[in-house]
């Protein structure tokens, strides 16, 4: 089970609201490579995994992704605080505002609601770990693109932290893949699925 | 039921008492009776948790007390039927 800690993993202190930035960054909550998809993907992949090291990595990375959802939500909250109707209309945030006001609802930057189709859970450790390695790279690219679009250092600072965590998670999933390979017949990794056979 | 399961059952019961009281306190933050109930059960839970972790390994990432080995990844994980 989980217990909530009343703190962010890394500080979010944004002085200037900016609804356009919120509209972009919300993709890392509810988009295809966002933190909601990441946490759900890893925590749900754990159950049939045969090796403790891999279950540990999925548990601990998945838990950290829950904390990243909260950081993204904190960024969105601060970016959309005390907005005037004029700012909402001019920024293009009006298309989100009309349905959700300034509440936090998981959508992609293009407005597509979050879907479980963003997750991959195959029940095969090689398929799932390669999914996870790709997911970390895709999330890293999304953060790189956000950094290309956002100038405010108050926003860039926590985004840079989150980007770096994707790099670290990619390396840890590399550890998980090594553990999987070390436990297999080195002449034929894919002869059977230790999660099922 | 072995000793690990018996101790775990007591922790689950005490933790549940805390979780349940927390929900009530969230909506009734000045209720002295609920605060006392919360205080009693969180203290019992903490004692049981320390005993469990000393004997059977960590329940959280902050409780690996063996500096020769990392027991966080040891089996069983809680979704195994004999482990919860």
mmCIF file of C-alpha atoms in Angstrom:
data_model
loop_
_atom_site.group_PDB
_atom_site.id
_atom_site.type_symbol
_atom_site.label_atom_id
_atom_site.label_comp_id
_atom_site.label_asym_id
_atom_site.label_seq_id
_atom_site.Cartn_x
_atom_site.Cartn_y
_atom_site.Cartn_z
ATOM 1 C CA UNK A 1 0.000 0.000 0.000
ATOM 2 C CA UNK A 2 0.972 3.638 -0.242
ATOM 3 C CA UNK A 3 1.267 6.510 2.246
ATOM 4 C CA UNK A 4 1.232 10.120 1.058
ATOM 5 C CA UNK A 5 4.054 12.506 1.986
ATOM 6 C CA UNK A 6 3.060 16.152 2.166
ATOM 7 C CA UNK A 7 5.983 17.535 0.144
ATOM 8 C CA UNK A 8 7.035 17.828 -3.489
ATOM 9 C CA UNK A 9 10.045 15.817 -4.661
ATOM 10 C CA UNK A 10 11.596 19.046 -6.010
ATOM 11 C CA UNK A 11 10.456 22.667 -5.489
ATOM 12 C CA UNK A 12 8.057 24.413 -7.902
ATOM 13 C CA UNK A 13 8.013 28.220 -7.454
ATOM 14 C CA UNK A 14 6.602 30.059 -10.462
ATOM 15 C CA UNK A 15 6.188 33.854 -10.140
ATOM 16 C CA UNK A 16 4.424 34.594 -13.448
ATOM 17 C CA UNK A 17 1.289 32.727 -14.552
ATOM 18 C CA UNK A 18 1.277 31.671 -18.214
ATOM 19 C CA UNK A 19 -1.722 29.730 -19.549
ATOM 20 C CA UNK A 20 -0.008 28.940 -22.871
ATOM 21 C CA UNK A 21 2.789 27.147 -21.009
ATOM 22 C CA UNK A 22 0.166 25.258 -18.994
ATOM 23 C CA UNK A 23 -1.495 24.157 -22.217
ATOM 24 C CA UNK A 24 1.811 22.711 -23.433
ATOM 25 C CA UNK A 25 3.073 21.186 -20.172
ATOM 26 C CA UNK A 26 -0.215 19.401 -19.392
ATOM 27 C CA UNK A 27 0.906 16.769 -21.932
ATOM 28 C CA UNK A 28 3.340 15.488 -19.309
ATOM 29 C CA UNK A 29 0.333 14.744 -17.063
ATOM 30 C CA UNK A 30 -2.258 13.336 -19.476
ATOM 31 C CA UNK A 31 -0.397 12.897 -22.749
ATOM 32 C CA UNK A 32 0.970 9.729 -24.416
ATOM 33 C CA UNK A 33 4.354 9.909 -22.650
ATOM 34 C CA UNK A 34 3.195 11.648 -19.479
ATOM 35 C CA UNK A 35 3.674 10.836 -15.816
ATOM 36 C CA UNK A 36 0.193 9.330 -15.335
ATOM 37 C CA UNK A 37 0.876 6.789 -18.091
ATOM 38 C CA UNK A 38 4.347 6.109 -16.675
ATOM 39 C CA UNK A 39 3.201 5.437 -13.101
ATOM 40 C CA UNK A 40 0.297 3.268 -14.229
ATOM 41 C CA UNK A 41 2.429 1.325 -16.723
ATOM 42 C CA UNK A 42 5.223 0.461 -14.253
ATOM 43 C CA UNK A 43 3.091 -0.258 -11.208
ATOM 44 C CA UNK A 44 0.836 -2.561 -13.235
ATOM 45 C CA UNK A 45 3.732 -4.418 -14.853
ATOM 46 C CA UNK A 46 5.081 -5.547 -11.473
ATOM 47 C CA UNK A 47 2.764 -8.376 -10.559
ATOM 48 C CA UNK A 48 3.876 -11.166 -12.850
ATOM 49 C CA UNK A 49 7.569 -10.188 -12.875
ATOM 50 C CA UNK A 50 9.735 -13.119 -11.741
ATOM 51 C CA UNK A 51 12.784 -11.302 -10.294
ATOM 52 C CA UNK A 52 12.966 -9.173 -7.130
ATOM 53 C CA UNK A 53 15.375 -6.637 -8.628
ATOM 54 C CA UNK A 54 12.929 -5.875 -11.466
ATOM 55 C CA UNK A 55 9.907 -5.727 -9.151
ATOM 56 C CA UNK A 56 11.871 -3.343 -6.927
ATOM 57 C CA UNK A 57 12.820 -1.065 -9.846
ATOM 58 C CA UNK A 58 9.240 -1.008 -11.190
ATOM 59 C CA UNK A 59 7.847 -0.295 -7.703
ATOM 60 C CA UNK A 60 10.275 2.496 -6.942
ATOM 61 C CA UNK A 61 10.278 4.154 -10.381
ATOM 62 C CA UNK A 62 6.463 3.847 -10.522
ATOM 63 C CA UNK A 63 6.186 5.452 -7.094
ATOM 64 C CA UNK A 64 8.482 8.296 -8.179
ATOM 65 C CA UNK A 65 6.260 8.827 -11.246
ATOM 66 C CA UNK A 66 3.297 9.370 -8.897
ATOM 67 C CA UNK A 67 5.334 12.159 -7.294
ATOM 68 C CA UNK A 68 6.082 13.568 -10.769
ATOM 69 C CA UNK A 69 2.345 13.763 -11.531
ATOM 70 C CA UNK A 70 2.101 15.970 -8.470
ATOM 71 C CA UNK A 71 4.995 18.172 -9.624
ATOM 72 C CA UNK A 72 3.417 18.643 -13.079
ATOM 73 C CA UNK A 73 0.082 19.430 -11.407
ATOM 74 C CA UNK A 74 1.836 21.979 -9.152
ATOM 75 C CA UNK A 75 3.400 23.615 -12.241
ATOM 76 C CA UNK A 76 -0.030 23.737 -13.965
ATOM 77 C CA UNK A 77 -1.679 25.115 -10.824
ATOM 78 C CA UNK A 78 0.866 27.923 -10.480
ATOM 79 C CA UNK A 79 0.810 28.727 -14.218
ATOM 80 C CA UNK A 80 -2.989 29.163 -14.173
ATOM 81 C CA UNK A 81 -3.391 31.067 -10.902
ATOM 82 C CA UNK A 82 -5.011 34.543 -10.915
ATOM 83 C CA UNK A 83 -5.553 34.692 -14.681
ATOM 84 C CA UNK A 84 -7.622 37.432 -16.270
ATOM 85 C CA UNK A 85 -10.294 36.470 -18.824
ATOM 86 C CA UNK A 86 -8.271 38.409 -21.374
ATOM 87 C CA UNK A 87 -5.160 36.254 -20.764
ATOM 88 C CA UNK A 88 -7.282 33.099 -21.010
ATOM 89 C CA UNK A 89 -8.754 34.138 -24.359
ATOM 90 C CA UNK A 90 -5.520 35.418 -25.916
ATOM 91 C CA UNK A 91 -3.391 32.389 -24.931
ATOM 92 C CA UNK A 92 -5.677 29.749 -26.421
ATOM 93 C CA UNK A 93 -6.248 28.304 -22.934
ATOM 94 C CA UNK A 94 -9.968 29.060 -23.464
ATOM 95 C CA UNK A 95 -10.515 25.665 -25.135
ATOM 96 C CA UNK A 96 -9.416 23.924 -21.914
ATOM 97 C CA UNK A 97 -11.010 26.501 -19.617
ATOM 98 C CA UNK A 98 -14.484 26.001 -21.046
ATOM 99 C CA UNK A 99 -14.591 22.368 -19.876
ATOM 100 C CA UNK A 100 -12.303 22.332 -16.822
ATOM 101 C CA UNK A 101 -11.898 25.969 -15.665
ATOM 102 C CA UNK A 102 -8.473 25.836 -13.935
ATOM 103 C CA UNK A 103 -8.948 22.327 -12.504
ATOM 104 C CA UNK A 104 -6.344 19.683 -13.323
ATOM 105 C CA UNK A 105 -7.693 17.194 -15.891
ATOM 106 C CA UNK A 106 -5.323 14.808 -17.680
ATOM 107 C CA UNK A 107 -5.235 15.631 -21.397
ATOM 108 C CA UNK A 108 -2.510 15.912 -24.014
ATOM 109 C CA UNK A 109 -1.393 19.326 -25.278
ATOM 110 C CA UNK A 110 -3.749 18.798 -28.236
ATOM 111 C CA UNK A 111 -6.655 18.256 -25.794
ATOM 112 C CA UNK A 112 -7.016 14.483 -26.168
ATOM 113 C CA UNK A 113 -8.189 12.995 -22.832
ATOM 114 C CA UNK A 114 -5.900 10.482 -21.132
ATOM 115 C CA UNK A 115 -6.404 6.902 -22.318
ATOM 116 C CA UNK A 116 -5.092 3.518 -21.196
ATOM 117 C CA UNK A 117 -4.075 3.024 -24.830
ATOM 118 C CA UNK A 118 -0.937 4.956 -23.796
ATOM 119 C CA UNK A 119 0.128 2.028 -21.585
ATOM 120 C CA UNK A 120 1.881 -1.160 -22.541
ATOM 121 C CA UNK A 121 1.578 -4.214 -20.302
ATOM 122 C CA UNK A 122 2.394 -7.409 -22.204
ATOM 123 C CA UNK A 123 3.107 -9.837 -19.362
ATOM 124 C CA UNK A 124 6.513 -10.639 -20.886
ATOM 125 C CA UNK A 125 9.529 -9.144 -19.183
ATOM 126 C CA UNK A 126 11.516 -8.427 -22.364
ATOM 127 C CA UNK A 127 8.542 -6.845 -24.117
ATOM 128 C CA UNK A 128 7.656 -4.809 -21.013
ATOM 129 C CA UNK A 129 11.191 -3.670 -20.144
ATOM 130 C CA UNK A 130 11.810 -2.553 -23.735
ATOM 131 C CA UNK A 131 8.473 -0.686 -23.592
ATOM 132 C CA UNK A 132 9.727 1.022 -20.418
ATOM 133 C CA UNK A 133 13.113 1.945 -21.901
ATOM 134 C CA UNK A 134 11.322 3.510 -24.900
ATOM 135 C CA UNK A 135 8.810 5.256 -22.607
ATOM 136 C CA UNK A 136 11.619 6.956 -20.665
ATOM 137 C CA UNK A 137 13.247 8.149 -23.893
ATOM 138 C CA UNK A 138 9.924 9.452 -25.230
ATOM 139 C CA UNK A 139 9.263 11.315 -21.980
ATOM 140 C CA UNK A 140 12.788 12.766 -22.126
ATOM 141 C CA UNK A 141 12.145 14.027 -25.691
ATOM 142 C CA UNK A 142 8.848 15.603 -24.577
ATOM 143 C CA UNK A 143 10.683 17.455 -21.795
ATOM 144 C CA UNK A 144 13.332 18.542 -24.327
ATOM 145 C CA UNK A 145 10.540 19.901 -26.540
ATOM 146 C CA UNK A 146 8.962 21.701 -23.566
ATOM 147 C CA UNK A 147 12.369 23.291 -22.871
ATOM 148 C CA UNK A 148 12.447 24.429 -26.535
ATOM 149 C CA UNK A 149 9.058 26.119 -26.072
ATOM 150 C CA UNK A 150 9.378 27.615 -22.568
ATOM 151 C CA UNK A 151 11.653 30.546 -21.637
ATOM 152 C CA UNK A 152 10.741 31.252 -18.000
ATOM 153 C CA UNK A 153 13.558 29.977 -15.730
ATOM 154 C CA UNK A 154 11.062 29.350 -12.884
ATOM 155 C CA UNK A 155 9.297 26.818 -15.140
ATOM 156 C CA UNK A 156 12.413 25.428 -16.801
ATOM 157 C CA UNK A 157 14.066 24.541 -13.481
ATOM 158 C CA UNK A 158 11.603 21.835 -12.319
ATOM 159 C CA UNK A 159 11.170 20.686 -15.958
ATOM 160 C CA UNK A 160 14.949 20.166 -16.172
ATOM 161 C CA UNK A 161 14.817 18.107 -12.977
ATOM 162 C CA UNK A 162 12.031 15.931 -14.408
ATOM 163 C CA UNK A 163 13.943 15.529 -17.687
ATOM 164 C CA UNK A 164 17.012 14.333 -15.802
ATOM 165 C CA UNK A 165 14.922 11.762 -13.923
ATOM 166 C CA UNK A 166 13.844 10.253 -17.263
ATOM 167 C CA UNK A 167 17.518 9.753 -18.120
ATOM 168 C CA UNK A 168 18.161 8.091 -14.753
ATOM 169 C CA UNK A 169 15.102 5.862 -15.053
ATOM 170 C CA UNK A 170 16.254 4.771 -18.511
ATOM 171 C CA UNK A 171 19.538 3.651 -16.949
ATOM 172 C CA UNK A 172 17.762 1.793 -14.130
ATOM 173 C CA UNK A 173 15.526 -0.026 -16.629
ATOM 174 C CA UNK A 174 18.796 -0.938 -18.360
ATOM 175 C CA UNK A 175 19.804 -2.586 -15.044
ATOM 176 C CA UNK A 176 16.467 -4.415 -15.034
ATOM 177 C CA UNK A 177 17.048 -5.711 -18.575
ATOM 178 C CA UNK A 178 20.530 -6.932 -17.562
ATOM 179 C CA UNK A 179 19.026 -8.814 -14.596
ATOM 180 C CA UNK A 180 16.492 -10.389 -16.948
ATOM 181 C CA UNK A 181 19.194 -11.441 -19.410
ATOM 182 C CA UNK A 182 21.428 -12.812 -16.635
ATOM 183 C CA UNK A 183 18.581 -15.109 -15.586
ATOM 184 C CA UNK A 184 17.955 -16.486 -19.076
ATOM 185 C CA UNK A 185 19.653 -19.044 -21.275
ATOM 186 C CA UNK A 186 22.269 -16.789 -22.926
ATOM 187 C CA UNK A 187 21.996 -18.722 -26.209
ATOM 188 C CA UNK A 188 18.280 -18.014 -26.562
ATOM 189 C CA UNK A 189 16.686 -15.282 -24.424
ATOM 190 C CA UNK A 190 13.309 -15.608 -26.032
ATOM 191 C CA UNK A 191 12.745 -19.377 -25.871
ATOM 192 C CA UNK A 192 10.274 -18.928 -23.031
ATOM 193 C CA UNK A 193 8.603 -16.255 -20.928
ATOM 194 C CA UNK A 194 9.509 -16.613 -17.240
ATOM 195 C CA UNK A 195 6.408 -14.587 -16.363
ATOM 196 C CA UNK A 196 4.187 -17.325 -17.773
ATOM 197 C CA UNK A 197 5.871 -20.586 -18.820
ATOM 198 C CA UNK B 1 -0.556 -18.485 10.350
ATOM 199 C CA UNK B 2 3.155 -18.034 11.049
ATOM 200 C CA UNK B 3 4.722 -15.341 13.237
ATOM 201 C CA UNK B 4 5.313 -13.004 10.273
ATOM 202 C CA UNK B 5 1.683 -13.196 9.192
ATOM 203 C CA UNK B 6 0.403 -12.739 12.763
ATOM 204 C CA UNK B 7 2.535 -9.616 13.238
ATOM 205 C CA UNK B 8 1.552 -8.303 9.799
ATOM 206 C CA UNK B 9 -2.149 -8.790 10.604
ATOM 207 C CA UNK B 10 -1.734 -6.668 13.766
ATOM 208 C CA UNK B 11 0.046 -3.936 11.766
ATOM 209 C CA UNK B 12 -2.728 -4.000 9.141
ATOM 210 C CA UNK B 13 -5.340 -3.639 11.904
ATOM 211 C CA UNK B 14 -3.527 -0.743 13.633
ATOM 212 C CA UNK B 15 -2.744 0.991 10.326
ATOM 213 C CA UNK B 16 -6.385 0.641 9.325
ATOM 214 C CA UNK B 17 -7.450 2.244 12.607
ATOM 215 C CA UNK B 18 -5.116 5.160 11.800
ATOM 216 C CA UNK B 19 -6.284 5.497 8.166
ATOM 217 C CA UNK B 20 -9.931 5.383 9.196
ATOM 218 C CA UNK B 21 -9.425 7.973 11.942
ATOM 219 C CA UNK B 22 -7.458 10.219 9.578
ATOM 220 C CA UNK B 23 -10.437 10.348 7.196
ATOM 221 C CA UNK B 24 -12.666 11.367 10.081
ATOM 222 C CA UNK B 25 -10.171 13.932 11.415
ATOM 223 C CA UNK B 26 -9.858 15.524 7.962
ATOM 224 C CA UNK B 27 -13.490 16.571 8.329
ATOM 225 C CA UNK B 28 -13.504 17.017 12.140
ATOM 226 C CA UNK B 29 -10.065 18.490 12.901
ATOM 227 C CA UNK B 30 -10.820 19.586 16.483
ATOM 228 C CA UNK B 31 -12.404 16.349 17.744
ATOM 229 C CA UNK B 32 -10.386 15.477 20.901
ATOM 230 C CA UNK B 33 -11.678 11.933 21.119
ATOM 231 C CA UNK B 34 -10.658 11.169 17.550
ATOM 232 C CA UNK B 35 -7.241 12.806 18.086
ATOM 233 C CA UNK B 36 -6.634 10.627 21.156
ATOM 234 C CA UNK B 37 -7.715 7.503 19.240
ATOM 235 C CA UNK B 38 -5.368 8.446 16.380
ATOM 236 C CA UNK B 39 -2.476 9.034 18.805
ATOM 237 C CA UNK B 40 -2.988 5.701 20.566
ATOM 238 C CA UNK B 41 -3.123 3.617 17.390
ATOM 239 C CA UNK B 42 -0.284 5.317 15.547
ATOM 240 C CA UNK B 43 1.966 4.625 18.567
ATOM 241 C CA UNK B 44 0.973 0.945 18.616
ATOM 242 C CA UNK B 45 1.467 0.741 14.826
ATOM 243 C CA UNK B 46 4.927 2.269 15.083
ATOM 244 C CA UNK B 47 6.023 -0.233 17.754
ATOM 245 C CA UNK B 48 4.708 -3.189 15.751
ATOM 246 C CA UNK B 49 6.312 -1.856 12.573
ATOM 247 C CA UNK B 50 9.727 -1.592 14.283
ATOM 248 C CA UNK B 51 9.360 -5.158 15.566
ATOM 249 C CA UNK B 52 8.326 -6.473 12.133
ATOM 250 C CA UNK B 53 11.127 -4.705 10.282
ATOM 251 C CA UNK B 54 13.712 -5.963 12.808
ATOM 252 C CA UNK B 55 12.603 -9.540 12.246
ATOM 253 C CA UNK B 56 11.374 -9.719 8.650
ATOM 254 C CA UNK B 57 12.878 -6.814 6.710
ATOM 255 C CA UNK B 58 11.771 -3.417 5.479
ATOM 256 C CA UNK B 59 8.157 -2.308 4.938
ATOM 257 C CA UNK B 60 9.316 0.982 3.377
ATOM 258 C CA UNK B 61 12.413 2.133 1.495
ATOM 259 C CA UNK B 62 13.630 3.874 4.663
ATOM 260 C CA UNK B 63 13.883 0.696 6.752
ATOM 261 C CA UNK B 64 16.670 -1.429 5.244
ATOM 262 C CA UNK B 65 18.746 -1.772 8.417
ATOM 263 C CA UNK B 66 21.259 -4.377 7.173
ATOM 264 C CA UNK B 67 24.253 -2.533 5.708
ATOM 265 C CA UNK B 68 25.581 -5.756 4.175
ATOM 266 C CA UNK B 69 22.618 -6.396 1.888
ATOM 267 C CA UNK B 70 19.591 -4.699 0.248
ATOM 268 C CA UNK B 71 16.524 -6.568 1.497
ATOM 269 C CA UNK B 72 13.907 -4.298 -0.092
ATOM 270 C CA UNK B 73 13.811 -6.581 -3.157
ATOM 271 C CA UNK B 74 13.512 -9.837 -1.178
ATOM 272 C CA UNK B 75 10.532 -12.096 -1.741
ATOM 273 C CA UNK B 76 7.694 -12.334 -0.931
ATOM 274 C CA UNK B 77 6.007 -9.284 -2.481
ATOM 275 C CA UNK B 78 2.643 -8.430 -0.920
ATOM 276 C CA UNK B 79 0.496 -9.683 -3.810
ATOM 277 C CA UNK B 80 1.582 -13.296 -3.184
ATOM 278 C CA UNK B 81 -1.294 -14.914 -1.302
ATOM 279 C CA UNK B 82 0.971 -16.248 1.469
ATOM 280 C CA UNK B 83 2.548 -12.828 1.949
ATOM 281 C CA UNK B 84 -0.245 -10.443 2.823
#
